[in-house]
Tab-separated table of C-alpha atoms in Angstrom:
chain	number	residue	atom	x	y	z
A	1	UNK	CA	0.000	0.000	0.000
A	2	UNK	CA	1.440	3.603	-0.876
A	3	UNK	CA	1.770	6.248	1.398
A	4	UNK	CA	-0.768	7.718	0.183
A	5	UNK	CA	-3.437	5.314	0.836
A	6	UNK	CA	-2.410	4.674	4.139
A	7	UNK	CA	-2.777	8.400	4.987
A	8	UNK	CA	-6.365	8.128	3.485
A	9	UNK	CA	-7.558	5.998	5.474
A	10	UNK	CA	-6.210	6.896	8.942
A	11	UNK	CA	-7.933	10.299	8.313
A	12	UNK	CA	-11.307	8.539	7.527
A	13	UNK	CA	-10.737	6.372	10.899
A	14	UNK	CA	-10.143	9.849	12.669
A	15	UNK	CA	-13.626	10.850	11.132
A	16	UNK	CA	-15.487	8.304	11.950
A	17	UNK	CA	-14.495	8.363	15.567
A	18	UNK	CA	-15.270	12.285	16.397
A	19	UNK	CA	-19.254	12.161	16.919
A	20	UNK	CA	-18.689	9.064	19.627
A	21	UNK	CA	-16.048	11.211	21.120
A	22	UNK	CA	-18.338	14.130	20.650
A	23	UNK	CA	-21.452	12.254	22.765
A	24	UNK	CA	-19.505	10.610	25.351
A	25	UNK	CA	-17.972	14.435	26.227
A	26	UNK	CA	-21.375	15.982	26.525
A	27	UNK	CA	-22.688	12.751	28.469
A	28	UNK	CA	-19.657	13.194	30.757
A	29	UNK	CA	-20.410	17.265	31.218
A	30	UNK	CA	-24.462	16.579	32.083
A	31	UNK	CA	-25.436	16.603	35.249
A	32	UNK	CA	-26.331	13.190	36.773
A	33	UNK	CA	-29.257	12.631	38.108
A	34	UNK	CA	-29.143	11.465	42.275
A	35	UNK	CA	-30.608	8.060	43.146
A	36	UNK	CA	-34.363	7.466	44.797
A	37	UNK	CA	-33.050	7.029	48.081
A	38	UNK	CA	-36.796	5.427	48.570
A	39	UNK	CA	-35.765	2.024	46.643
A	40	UNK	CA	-32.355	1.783	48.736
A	41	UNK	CA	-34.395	2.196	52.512
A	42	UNK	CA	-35.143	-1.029	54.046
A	43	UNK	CA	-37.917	-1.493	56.813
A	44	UNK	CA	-36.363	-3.098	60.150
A	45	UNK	CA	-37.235	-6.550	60.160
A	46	UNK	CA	-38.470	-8.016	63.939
A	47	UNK	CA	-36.498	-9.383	66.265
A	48	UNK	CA	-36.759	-13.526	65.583
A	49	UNK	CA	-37.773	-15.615	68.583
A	50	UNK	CA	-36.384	-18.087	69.722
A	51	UNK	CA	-38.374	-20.803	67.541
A	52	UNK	CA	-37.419	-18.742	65.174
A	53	UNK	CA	-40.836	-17.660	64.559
A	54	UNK	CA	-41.756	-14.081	63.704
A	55	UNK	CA	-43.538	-12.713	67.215
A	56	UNK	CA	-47.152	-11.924	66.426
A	57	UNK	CA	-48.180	-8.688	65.230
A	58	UNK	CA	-49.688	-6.416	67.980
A	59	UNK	CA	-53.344	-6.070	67.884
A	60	UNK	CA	-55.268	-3.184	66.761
A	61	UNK	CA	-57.235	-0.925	68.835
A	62	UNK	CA	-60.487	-2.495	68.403
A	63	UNK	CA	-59.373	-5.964	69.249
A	64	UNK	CA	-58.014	-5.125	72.152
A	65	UNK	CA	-60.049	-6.775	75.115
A	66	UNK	CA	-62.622	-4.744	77.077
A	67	UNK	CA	-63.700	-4.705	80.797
A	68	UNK	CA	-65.979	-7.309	81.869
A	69	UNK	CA	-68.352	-7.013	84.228
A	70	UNK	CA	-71.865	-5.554	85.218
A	71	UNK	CA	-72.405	-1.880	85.243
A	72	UNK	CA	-74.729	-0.637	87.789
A	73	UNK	CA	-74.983	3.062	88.806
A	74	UNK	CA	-71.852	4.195	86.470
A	75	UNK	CA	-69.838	1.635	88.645
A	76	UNK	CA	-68.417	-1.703	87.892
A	77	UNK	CA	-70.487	-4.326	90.311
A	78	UNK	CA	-68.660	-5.485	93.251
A	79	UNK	CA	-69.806	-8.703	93.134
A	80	UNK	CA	-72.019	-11.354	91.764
A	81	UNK	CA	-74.479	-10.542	95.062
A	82	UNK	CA	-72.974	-7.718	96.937
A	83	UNK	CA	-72.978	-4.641	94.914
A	84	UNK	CA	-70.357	-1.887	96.245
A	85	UNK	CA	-67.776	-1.757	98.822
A	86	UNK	CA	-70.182	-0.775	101.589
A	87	UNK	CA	-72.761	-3.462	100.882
A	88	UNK	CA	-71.772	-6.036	103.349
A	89	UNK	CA	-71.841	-3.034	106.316
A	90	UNK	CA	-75.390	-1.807	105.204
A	91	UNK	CA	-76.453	-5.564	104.889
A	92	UNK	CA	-75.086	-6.483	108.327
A	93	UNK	CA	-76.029	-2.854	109.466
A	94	UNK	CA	-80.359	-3.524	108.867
A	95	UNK	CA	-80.043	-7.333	109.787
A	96	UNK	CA	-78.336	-6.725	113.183
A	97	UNK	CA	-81.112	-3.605	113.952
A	98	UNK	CA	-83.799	-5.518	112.990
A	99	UNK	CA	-82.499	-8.263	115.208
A	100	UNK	CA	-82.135	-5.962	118.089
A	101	UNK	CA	-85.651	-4.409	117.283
A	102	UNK	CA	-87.781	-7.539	117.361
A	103	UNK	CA	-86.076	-8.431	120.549
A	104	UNK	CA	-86.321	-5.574	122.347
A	105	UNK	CA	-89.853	-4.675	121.784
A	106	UNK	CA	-91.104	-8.084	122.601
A	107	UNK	CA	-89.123	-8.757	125.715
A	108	UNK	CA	-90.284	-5.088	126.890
A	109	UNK	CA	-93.407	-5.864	126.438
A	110	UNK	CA	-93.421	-9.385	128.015
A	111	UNK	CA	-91.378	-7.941	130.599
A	112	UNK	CA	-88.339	-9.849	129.456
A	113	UNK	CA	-89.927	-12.786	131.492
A	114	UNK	CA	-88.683	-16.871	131.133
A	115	UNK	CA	-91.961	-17.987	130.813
A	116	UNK	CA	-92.272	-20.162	127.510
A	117	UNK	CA	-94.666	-17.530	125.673
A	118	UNK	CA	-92.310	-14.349	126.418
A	119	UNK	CA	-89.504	-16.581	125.239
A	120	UNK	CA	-91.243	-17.602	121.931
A	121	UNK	CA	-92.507	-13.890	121.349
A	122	UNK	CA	-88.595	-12.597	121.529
A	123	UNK	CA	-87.509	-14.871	119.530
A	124	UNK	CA	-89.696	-14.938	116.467
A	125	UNK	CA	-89.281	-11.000	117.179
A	126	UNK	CA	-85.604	-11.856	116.466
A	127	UNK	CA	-85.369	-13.827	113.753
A	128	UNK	CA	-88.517	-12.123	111.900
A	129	UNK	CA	-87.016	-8.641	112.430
A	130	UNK	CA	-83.352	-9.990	111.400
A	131	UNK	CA	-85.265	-11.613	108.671
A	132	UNK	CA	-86.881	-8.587	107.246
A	133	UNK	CA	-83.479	-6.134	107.653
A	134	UNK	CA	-81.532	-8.654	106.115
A	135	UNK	CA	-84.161	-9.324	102.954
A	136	UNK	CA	-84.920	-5.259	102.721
A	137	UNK	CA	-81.045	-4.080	102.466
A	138	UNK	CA	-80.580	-7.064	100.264
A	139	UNK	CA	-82.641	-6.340	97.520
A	140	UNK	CA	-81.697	-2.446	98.129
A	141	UNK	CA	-78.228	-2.921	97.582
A	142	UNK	CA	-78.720	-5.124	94.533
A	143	UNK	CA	-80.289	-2.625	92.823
A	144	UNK	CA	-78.176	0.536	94.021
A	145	UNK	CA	-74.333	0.623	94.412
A	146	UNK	CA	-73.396	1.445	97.622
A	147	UNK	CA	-69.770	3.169	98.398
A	148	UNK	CA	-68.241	2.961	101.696
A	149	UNK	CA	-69.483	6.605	103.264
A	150	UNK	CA	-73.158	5.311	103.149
A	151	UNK	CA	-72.545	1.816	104.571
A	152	UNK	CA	-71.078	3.440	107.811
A	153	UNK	CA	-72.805	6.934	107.972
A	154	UNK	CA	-76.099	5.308	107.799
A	155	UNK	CA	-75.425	2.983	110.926
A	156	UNK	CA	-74.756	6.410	113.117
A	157	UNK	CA	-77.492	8.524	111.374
A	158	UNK	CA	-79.722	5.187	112.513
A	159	UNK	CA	-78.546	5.734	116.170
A	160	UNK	CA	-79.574	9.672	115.653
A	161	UNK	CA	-82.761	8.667	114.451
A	162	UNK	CA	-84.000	6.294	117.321
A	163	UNK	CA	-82.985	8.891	120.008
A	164	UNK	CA	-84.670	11.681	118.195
A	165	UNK	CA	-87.772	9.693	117.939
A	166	UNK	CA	-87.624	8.215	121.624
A	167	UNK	CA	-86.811	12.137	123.288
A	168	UNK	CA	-89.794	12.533	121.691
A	169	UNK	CA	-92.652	10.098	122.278
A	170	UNK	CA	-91.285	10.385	125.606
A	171	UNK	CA	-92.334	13.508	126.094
A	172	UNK	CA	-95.821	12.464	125.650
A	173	UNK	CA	-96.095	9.144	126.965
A	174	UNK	CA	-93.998	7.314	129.357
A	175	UNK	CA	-95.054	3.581	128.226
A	176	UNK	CA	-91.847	1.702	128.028
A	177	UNK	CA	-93.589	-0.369	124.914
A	178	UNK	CA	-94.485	2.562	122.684
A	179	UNK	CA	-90.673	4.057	123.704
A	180	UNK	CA	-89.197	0.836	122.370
A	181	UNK	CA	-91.163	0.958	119.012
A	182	UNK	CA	-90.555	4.684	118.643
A	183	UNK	CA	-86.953	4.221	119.020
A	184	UNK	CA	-87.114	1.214	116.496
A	185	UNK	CA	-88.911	3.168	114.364
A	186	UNK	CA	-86.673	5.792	114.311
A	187	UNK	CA	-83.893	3.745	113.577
A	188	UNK	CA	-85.330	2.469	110.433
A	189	UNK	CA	-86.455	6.007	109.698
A	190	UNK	CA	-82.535	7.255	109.932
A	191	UNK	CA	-81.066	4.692	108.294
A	192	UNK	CA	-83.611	4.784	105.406
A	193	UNK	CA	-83.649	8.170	104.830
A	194	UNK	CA	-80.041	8.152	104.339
A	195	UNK	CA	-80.454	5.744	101.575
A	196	UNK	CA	-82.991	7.271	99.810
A	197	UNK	CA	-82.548	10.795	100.440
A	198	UNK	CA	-79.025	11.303	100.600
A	199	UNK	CA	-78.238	8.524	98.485
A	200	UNK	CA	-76.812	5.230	97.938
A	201	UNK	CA	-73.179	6.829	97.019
A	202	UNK	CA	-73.708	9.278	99.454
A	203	UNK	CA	-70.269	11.801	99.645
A	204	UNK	CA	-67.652	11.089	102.628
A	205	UNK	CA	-68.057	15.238	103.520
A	206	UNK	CA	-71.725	15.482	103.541
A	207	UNK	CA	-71.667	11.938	105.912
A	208	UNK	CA	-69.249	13.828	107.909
A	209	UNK	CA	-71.012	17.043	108.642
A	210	UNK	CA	-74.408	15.828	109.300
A	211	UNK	CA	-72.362	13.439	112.012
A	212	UNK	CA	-70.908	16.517	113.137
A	213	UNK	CA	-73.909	17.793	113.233
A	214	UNK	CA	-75.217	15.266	115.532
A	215	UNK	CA	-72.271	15.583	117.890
A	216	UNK	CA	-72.746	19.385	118.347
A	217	UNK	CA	-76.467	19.187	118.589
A	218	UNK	CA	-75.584	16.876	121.679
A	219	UNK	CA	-72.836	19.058	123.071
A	220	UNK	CA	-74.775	22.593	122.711
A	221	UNK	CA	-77.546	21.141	124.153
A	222	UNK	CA	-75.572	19.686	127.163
A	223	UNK	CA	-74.076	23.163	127.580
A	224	UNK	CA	-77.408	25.021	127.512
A	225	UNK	CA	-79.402	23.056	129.756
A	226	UNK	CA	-76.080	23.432	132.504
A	227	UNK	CA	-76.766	26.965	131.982
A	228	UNK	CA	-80.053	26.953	132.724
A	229	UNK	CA	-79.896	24.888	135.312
A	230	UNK	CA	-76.577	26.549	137.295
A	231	UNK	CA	-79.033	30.178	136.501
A	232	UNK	CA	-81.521	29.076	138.952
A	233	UNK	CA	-83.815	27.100	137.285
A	234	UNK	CA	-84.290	23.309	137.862
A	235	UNK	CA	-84.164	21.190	135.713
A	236	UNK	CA	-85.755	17.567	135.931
A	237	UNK	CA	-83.949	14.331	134.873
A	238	UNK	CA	-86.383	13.510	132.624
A	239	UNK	CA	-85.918	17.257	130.632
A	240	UNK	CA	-82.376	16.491	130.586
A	241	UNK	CA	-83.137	13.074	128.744
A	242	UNK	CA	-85.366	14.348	126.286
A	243	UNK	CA	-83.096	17.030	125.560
A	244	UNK	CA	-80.128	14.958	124.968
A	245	UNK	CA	-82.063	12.757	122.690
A	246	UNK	CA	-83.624	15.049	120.840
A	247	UNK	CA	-80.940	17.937	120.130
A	248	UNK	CA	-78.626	15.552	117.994
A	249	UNK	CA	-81.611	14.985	115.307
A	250	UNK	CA	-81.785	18.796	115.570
A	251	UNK	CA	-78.274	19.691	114.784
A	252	UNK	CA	-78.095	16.520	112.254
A	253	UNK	CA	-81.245	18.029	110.434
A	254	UNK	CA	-79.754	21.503	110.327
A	255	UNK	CA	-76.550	20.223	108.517
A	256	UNK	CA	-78.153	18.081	106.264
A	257	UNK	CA	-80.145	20.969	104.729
A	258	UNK	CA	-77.024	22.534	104.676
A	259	UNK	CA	-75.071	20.261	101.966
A	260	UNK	CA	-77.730	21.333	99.647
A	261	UNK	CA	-75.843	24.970	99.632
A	262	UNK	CA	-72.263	24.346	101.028
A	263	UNK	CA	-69.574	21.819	100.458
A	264	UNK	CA	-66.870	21.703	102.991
A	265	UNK	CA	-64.045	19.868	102.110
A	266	UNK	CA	-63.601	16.621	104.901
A	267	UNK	CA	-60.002	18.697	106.020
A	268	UNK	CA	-62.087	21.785	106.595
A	269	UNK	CA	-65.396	19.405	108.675
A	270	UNK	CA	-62.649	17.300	110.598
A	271	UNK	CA	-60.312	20.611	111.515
A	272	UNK	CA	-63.329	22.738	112.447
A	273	UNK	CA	-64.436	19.542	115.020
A	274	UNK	CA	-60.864	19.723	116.472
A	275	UNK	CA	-60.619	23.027	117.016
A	276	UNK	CA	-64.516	23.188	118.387
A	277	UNK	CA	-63.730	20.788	121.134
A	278	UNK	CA	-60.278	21.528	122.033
A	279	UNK	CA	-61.126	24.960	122.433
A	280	UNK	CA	-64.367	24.759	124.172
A	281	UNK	CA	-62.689	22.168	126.545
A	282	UNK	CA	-59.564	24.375	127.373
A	283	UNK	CA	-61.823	27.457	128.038
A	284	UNK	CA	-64.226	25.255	130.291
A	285	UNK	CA	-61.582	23.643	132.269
A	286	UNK	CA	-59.600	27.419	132.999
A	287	UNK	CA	-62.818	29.074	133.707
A	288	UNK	CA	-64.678	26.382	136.035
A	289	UNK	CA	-61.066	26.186	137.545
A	290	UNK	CA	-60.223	30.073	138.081
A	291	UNK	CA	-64.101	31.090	139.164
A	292	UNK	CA	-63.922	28.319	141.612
A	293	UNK	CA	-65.991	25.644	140.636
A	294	UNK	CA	-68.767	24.312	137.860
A	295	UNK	CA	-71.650	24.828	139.454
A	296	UNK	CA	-72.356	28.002	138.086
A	297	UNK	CA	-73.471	29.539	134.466
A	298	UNK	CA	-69.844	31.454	133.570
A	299	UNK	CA	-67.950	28.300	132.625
A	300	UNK	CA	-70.741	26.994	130.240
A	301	UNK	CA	-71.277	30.464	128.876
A	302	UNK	CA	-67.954	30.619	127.876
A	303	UNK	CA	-66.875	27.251	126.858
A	304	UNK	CA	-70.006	27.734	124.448
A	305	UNK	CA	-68.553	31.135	123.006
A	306	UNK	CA	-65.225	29.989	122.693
A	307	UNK	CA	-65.898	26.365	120.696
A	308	UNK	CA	-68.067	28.188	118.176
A	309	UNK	CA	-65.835	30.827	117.783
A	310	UNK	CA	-62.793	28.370	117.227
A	311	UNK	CA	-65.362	26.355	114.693
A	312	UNK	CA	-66.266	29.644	113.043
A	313	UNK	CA	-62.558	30.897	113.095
A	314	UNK	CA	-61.027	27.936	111.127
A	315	UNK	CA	-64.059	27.285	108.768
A	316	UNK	CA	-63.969	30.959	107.096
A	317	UNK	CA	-60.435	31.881	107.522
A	318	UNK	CA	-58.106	28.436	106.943
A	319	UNK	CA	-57.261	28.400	103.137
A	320	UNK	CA	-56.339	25.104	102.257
A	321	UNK	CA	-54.458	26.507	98.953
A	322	UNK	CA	-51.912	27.999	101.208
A	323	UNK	CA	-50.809	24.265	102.052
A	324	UNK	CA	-50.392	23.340	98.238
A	325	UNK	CA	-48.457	26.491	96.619
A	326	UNK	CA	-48.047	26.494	92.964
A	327	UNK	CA	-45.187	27.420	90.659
A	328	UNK	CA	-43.610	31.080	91.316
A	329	UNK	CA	-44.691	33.556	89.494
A	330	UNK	CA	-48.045	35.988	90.432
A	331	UNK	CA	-50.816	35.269	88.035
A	332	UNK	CA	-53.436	38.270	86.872
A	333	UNK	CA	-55.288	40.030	89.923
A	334	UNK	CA	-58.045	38.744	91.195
A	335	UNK	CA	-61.580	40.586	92.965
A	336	UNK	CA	-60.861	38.003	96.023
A	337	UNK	CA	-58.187	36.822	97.306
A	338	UNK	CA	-59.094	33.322	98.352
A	339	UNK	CA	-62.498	30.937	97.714
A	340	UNK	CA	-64.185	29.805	100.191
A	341	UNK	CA	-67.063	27.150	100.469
A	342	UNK	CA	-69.132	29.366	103.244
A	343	UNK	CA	-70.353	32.299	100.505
């Protein structure tokens, strides 16, 4: 081959090659496109067991078990027979009353005598009136939850109940029969009422202040009559009886118709009764001691004044959010500076 031809053909060669060379430099100078980074993430894989099984995937929301059990009242039943925490007290509570009721107003009025008829009268008494509680505050509690404030409240407002009612029938009678079936009567009366009227989850501060109630009714009561009595005025054994039986339903009745506008926080009901008797104690102790002796109207007076003082001192002016502070800092004024149950 001449020169010639060789140079011929490397120069069609070189032409050839210049539009590859051509492509693969503007390939090479366009940008390049990054990679879905979707198609290179993996999902973790769970933890193998040892089986080697795959642990069971967790169950959804809806197939996740519910609560079993009977509603009754907004609360989950107790039991399969008694209803709420306090139904065993309020069933032993009527059974045990009734019990005492059909005994005591038969033997009173046989005269509790051994013969085989006054002996056969208390004890059908018994067992009918221990009957009856027991089926009554049965089917009661079946049908209404009871919580623990109502199961023991209602055994004391019971005990209120049958002295109010036997302070006062004895005022008009003095038959030792009719005084036993008032006071039974009465007892069923409190205890009923409470469960009806207050309720069958009847609040632990409402319980406590118509108990307070109760107690003050018996201790005012106690301090007037002294004073009436150490004025001058005598005072028979039998108007001290009545009295005492008969102020506790008073003061009871006076607090009960308060819950329906005030609500005391059990702190302020149990602080106010600590300070009422401590107080009123204290004062009648110095004074009876200092004026020389208790047989006059001065220490009752004042032992009176100073307890309700001390119970109206700590009832208006003890604020409770003072124990519990919050974070630091003073929020936006207020109109009052504290709350307070009483207005």
């Amino acid at each position: 081959m001449s020169p010639l031809t060789r140079w011929l053909s490397l120069a069609a060669v070189l032409l050839l090659a210049m539009p590859g060379t051509a492509r693969a430099q503007y390939a090479s100078d366009a940008p390049v496109q990054p990679p879905d980074t979707a198609s290179l993430r993996t999902a973790p894989q769970a933890p193998l067991t040892q089986e080697g099984q795959l642990p069971p995937a967790a169950p959804r929301a809806s197939d996740e078990p519910e609560a079993n059990g009977a509603i009754l009242d907004g609360h989950l039943r107790y039991g399969a027979f008694l209803s709420g925490p306090g139904s065993l007290s309020f069933i032993l509570h009527h059974s045990v009353m009734g019990a005492l009721g059909g005994f005591f107003t038969q033997g009173i009025a046989n005269g509790f005598s051994f013969e085989r008829s006054s002996r056969e009268a208390m004890l059908a008494g018994t067992l009918l009136g221990a009957g009856l509680g027991f089926g009554a505050s049965a089917w009661w509690q079946f049908y209404n939850w009871i919580d623990k404030p109502m199961g023991y409240f209602g055994i004391g407002n019971s005990l209120i109940g049958g002295m109010f009612a036997a302070g006062f029938v004895d005022m008009l009678t003095r038959d030792v029969t009719a005084l036993a079936w008032a006071s039974f009567v009465g007892a069923e009366l409190g205890a009923w009422l409470t469960a009806t009227v207050a309720g069958s989850q009847l609040p632990l501060d409402d319980g406590m202040l118509v108990a307070s109630g109760g107690g003050w009714g018996l201790i005012y009561g106690a301090l007037l009559l002294a004073v009436v009595h150490f004025s001058g005025t005598k005072i028979s054994g039998k108007a001290w009886a009545d009295t005492l039986l008969i102020t506790p339903g008073i003061g009871a009745t006076a607090l009960a118709l308060a819950t329906m506008k005030y609500d005391p926080s059990p702190g302020q009901i149990l602080r106010a009764d600590i300070f009422g008797v401590g107080v009123g104690a204290v004062v009648l102790l110095l004074s009876g001691l200092v004026l020389g002796g208790f047989d006059q109207p001065t220490p009752y007076v004042l032992s009176f004044l100073g307890s309700a003082g001390a119970i109206a001192t700590v009832s208006l002016l003890w604020e409770e959010a003072a124990e519990r502070p919050g974070p630091l800092g003073l929020g936006p004024a207020r109109s009052k500076p504290y709350r307070c149950v009483w207005w």
